[in-house]
Amino acid sequence: MNDPLILIAGAGGFIGGHLVADLRGRGFTNIRAVDIKPFDEWHQLFDGVENLSADLKDRDECRLACRDVSEVYNLAADMGGMGFIENNKALCMLSVLINTNLLIEAQAAGVNRFFYASSACVYNADKQRDANVVPLKEEDAYPAMPEDGYGWEKLFSERMCRHFREDFGLSTRLARFHNVYGPHGTWQGGREKAPAAVCRKVIHALESGRHQIEIWGDGNQTRSFMYIDDCIQGIDRIMHSNILEPLNLGSSELVTINQLVDIAEDIAGVALERSYKLDAPKGVNGRNSDNSLIQQHLGWEPSIRLRDGMAKTFAWIQEQYLAGRVVPIAVGASPSTNGHGHRTPRFPR
Ligand code: NAD
């Protein structure tokens, strides 16, 4: 098939929206984009795509979503930054229903390939206690001691993909994303991640004239951050490779959160007075991606410099901020609405 039907689950989200954009840009016209959110809350919504609002925790909706599909990209999950996942463990774990039902229905529909978006949160917490990290290798997920809630769900879903492949022959591919950032993502409201939160805080300080910033933790925790373009390229490479085991998909450019703030300040041309909220959720002390395996298998790894990606992200968030698209901060979500309010058109039955 030259233009197979491709399902993007979670297409209203940050990475899903960019994936739809990329596929369209590369000439694919047969795309089904599904998300639980009403269309006006999707980060990106495109013409010429079969856009559908549906709850993929529901098996019937998964059956309809997978009908006639050749490739599934499962990017749907109830998730957010540390503030969200530390306070909403049950909600995060309920995403297991999405992956379970999608796998069952993808298998039944005879889907050719199934991509699952896993996370660096699957890694054993004992390997991430020190800010001076040894980068995480894929084997470091076991013995299992992942991030509570969200990480357990991701690790379990990885195993499900593996066993659907081994037992039923469904061709699954898995990537463990390490902190993805970029334009058209969540930058406020409680689900945003560190790069977007830092950009927003610096922009707010700049625009309000109050040259202060609050940092979660002591700022010495270390992370790597992958720009969205690298993520999208990596998804395509992994999806169409013969690599069956989960692969790290992340940048290996390690920074402290203080250094991330330095970068945002430098882009903005300000220096802010810093305060540290030591009791805020901050996750593990240190985490970086060991990219030996992806290099070995694909001869490629994410390479966009943090400074370059942050400049683009900052510019986009500043545009949103100046356009007045600011909502009150509210961490958490109601289980009954998934935090997204009403749903609009469902699948035609
Ligand atoms: P996102 O929150 O922007 O996108 C996820 C989308 O899934 C949302 O639009 C949400 O509405 C949708 N969704 C949630 N429940 C649903 C349901 N029941 N049915 C249909 N849609 C549903 O997150 P993202 O950053 O785009 O992440 C995409 C995937 O990558 C997720 O699986 C996430 O866990 C994983 N991941 C992301 C990062 C990151 O840094 N962004 C890191 C590691 C892993």
PDB file of C-alpha atoms and ligand atoms in Angstrom, residues 10 12-16 34-37 43 54-57 74-79 98 117-120 150 154 177-180 186 193 338 340, ligand 1:
ATOM      1  CA  GLY A  10      -3.593  10.889  21.247  1.00  0.00           C
ATOM      2  CA  GLY A  12      -4.822  16.102  20.113  1.00  0.00           C
ATOM      3  CA  GLY A  13      -1.758  16.027  22.345  1.00  0.00           C
ATOM      4  CA  PHE A  14       1.683  17.523  21.960  1.00  0.00           C
ATOM      5  CA  ILE A  15       3.619  14.705  20.260  1.00  0.00           C
ATOM      6  CA  GLY A  16       0.567  13.274  18.446  1.00  0.00           C
ATOM      7  CA  VAL A  34      -8.155  10.299  17.632  1.00  0.00           C
ATOM      8  CA  ASP A  35      -8.169  11.965  21.031  1.00  0.00           C
ATOM      9  CA  ILE A  36     -10.523  12.118  24.012  1.00  0.00           C
ATOM     10  CA  LYS A  37     -10.433  15.924  24.104  1.00  0.00           C
ATOM     11  CA  HIS A  43      -2.883  21.386  20.259  1.00  0.00           C
ATOM     12  CA  ALA A  54     -13.250   9.219  21.405  1.00  0.00           C
ATOM     13  CA  ASP A  55     -12.247   7.630  24.691  1.00  0.00           C
ATOM     14  CA  LEU A  56      -9.747   4.929  23.792  1.00  0.00           C
ATOM     15  CA  LYS A  57     -10.081   3.355  27.238  1.00  0.00           C
ATOM     16  CA  ASN A  74      -0.222   4.931  20.456  1.00  0.00           C
ATOM     17  CA  LEU A  75       0.588   8.301  22.004  1.00  0.00           C
ATOM     18  CA  ALA A  76      -2.593   8.511  24.078  1.00  0.00           C
ATOM     19  CA  ALA A  77      -2.094   8.689  27.835  1.00  0.00           C
ATOM     20  CA  ASP A  78      -3.355  10.668  30.777  1.00  0.00           C
ATOM     21  CA  MET A  79      -0.138  12.392  31.739  1.00  0.00           C
ATOM     22  CA  ILE A  98      -5.941   2.507  26.393  1.00  0.00           C
ATOM     23  CA  ALA A 117       5.268   5.538  23.462  1.00  0.00           C
ATOM     24  CA  SER A 118       6.983   4.457  26.663  1.00  0.00           C
ATOM     25  CA  SER A 119       8.973   6.666  28.984  1.00  0.00           C
ATOM     26  CA  ALA A 120      12.242   7.067  30.856  1.00  0.00           C
ATOM     27  CA  TYR A 150       2.901   6.475  35.698  1.00  0.00           C
ATOM     28  CA  LYS A 154       4.460   2.293  31.130  1.00  0.00           C
ATOM     29  CA  PHE A 177      11.006   8.985  25.455  1.00  0.00           C
ATOM     30  CA  HIS A 178      13.152  11.205  27.666  1.00  0.00           C
ATOM     31  CA  ASN A 179      11.510  14.631  28.349  1.00  0.00           C
ATOM     32  CA  VAL A 180      10.211  15.949  25.055  1.00  0.00           C
ATOM     33  CA  THR A 186       1.160  22.200  27.225  1.00  0.00           C
ATOM     34  CA  LYS A 193       6.853  19.938  31.901  1.00  0.00           C
ATOM     35  CA  ASN A 338     -10.386  13.278  32.492  1.00  0.00           C
ATOM     36  CA  HIS A 340     -10.897  17.744  29.546  1.00  0.00           C
TER      37      HIS A 340
HETATM   38  P1  NAD B   1      -0.099  14.860  25.792  1.00  0.00           P
HETATM   39  O1  NAD B   1      -0.758  14.834  27.123  1.00  0.00           O
HETATM   40  O2  NAD B   1       0.113  16.164  25.143  1.00  0.00           O
HETATM   41  O3  NAD B   1      -0.856  13.899  24.777  1.00  0.00           O
HETATM   42  C1  NAD B   1      -1.545  12.742  25.176  1.00  0.00           C
HETATM   43  C2  NAD B   1      -2.926  12.816  24.562  1.00  0.00           C
HETATM   44  O4  NAD B   1      -3.642  11.619  24.880  1.00  0.00           O
HETATM   45  C3  NAD B   1      -3.754  13.979  25.127  1.00  0.00           C
HETATM   46  O5  NAD B   1      -4.161  14.849  24.098  1.00  0.00           O
HETATM   47  C4  NAD B   1      -4.938  13.303  25.784  1.00  0.00           C
HETATM   48  O6  NAD B   1      -6.152  14.005  25.658  1.00  0.00           O
HETATM   49  C5  NAD B   1      -4.981  11.974  25.042  1.00  0.00           C
HETATM   50  N1  NAD B   1      -5.723  10.981  25.808  1.00  0.00           N
HETATM   51  C6  NAD B   1      -5.683  10.772  27.138  1.00  0.00           C
HETATM   52  N2  NAD B   1      -6.554   9.818  27.481  1.00  0.00           N
HETATM   53  C7  NAD B   1      -7.152   9.426  26.332  1.00  0.00           C
HETATM   54  C8  NAD B   1      -8.163   8.463  26.056  1.00  0.00           C
HETATM   55  N3  NAD B   1      -8.725   7.740  27.028  1.00  0.00           N
HETATM   56  N4  NAD B   1      -8.565   8.312  24.773  1.00  0.00           N
HETATM   57  C9  NAD B   1      -8.023   9.077  23.772  1.00  0.00           C
HETATM   58  N5  NAD B   1      -7.063   9.997  23.988  1.00  0.00           N
HETATM   59  C10 NAD B   1      -6.625  10.152  25.260  1.00  0.00           C
HETATM   60  O7  NAD B   1       1.300  14.088  25.981  1.00  0.00           O
HETATM   61  P2  NAD B   1       2.522  13.977  24.992  1.00  0.00           P
HETATM   62  O8  NAD B   1       3.630  14.752  25.576  1.00  0.00           O
HETATM   63  O9  NAD B   1       2.094  14.239  23.597  1.00  0.00           O
HETATM   64  O10 NAD B   1       2.880  12.422  25.170  1.00  0.00           O
HETATM   65  C11 NAD B   1       2.509  11.426  24.213  1.00  0.00           C
HETATM   66  C12 NAD B   1       2.949  10.059  24.731  1.00  0.00           C
HETATM   67  O11 NAD B   1       4.351  10.073  24.980  1.00  0.00           O
HETATM   68  C13 NAD B   1       2.293   9.635  26.043  1.00  0.00           C
HETATM   69  O12 NAD B   1       2.083   8.249  26.038  1.00  0.00           O
HETATM   70  C14 NAD B   1       3.338   9.972  27.066  1.00  0.00           C
HETATM   71  O13 NAD B   1       3.202   9.191  28.238  1.00  0.00           O
HETATM   72  C15 NAD B   1       4.605   9.650  26.312  1.00  0.00           C
HETATM   73  N6  NAD B   1       5.774  10.379  26.851  1.00  0.00           N
HETATM   74  C16 NAD B   1       5.856  11.720  26.714  1.00  0.00           C
HETATM   75  C17 NAD B   1       6.966  12.379  27.231  1.00  0.00           C
HETATM   76  C18 NAD B   1       7.124  13.873  27.109  1.00  0.00           C
HETATM   77  O14 NAD B   1       8.123  14.409  27.580  1.00  0.00           O
HETATM   78  N7  NAD B   1       6.199  14.583  26.492  1.00  0.00           N
HETATM   79  C19 NAD B   1       7.977  11.659  27.901  1.00  0.00           C
HETATM   80  C20 NAD B   1       7.835  10.284  28.026  1.00  0.00           C
HETATM   81  C21 NAD B   1       6.744   9.641  27.480  1.00  0.00           C
END
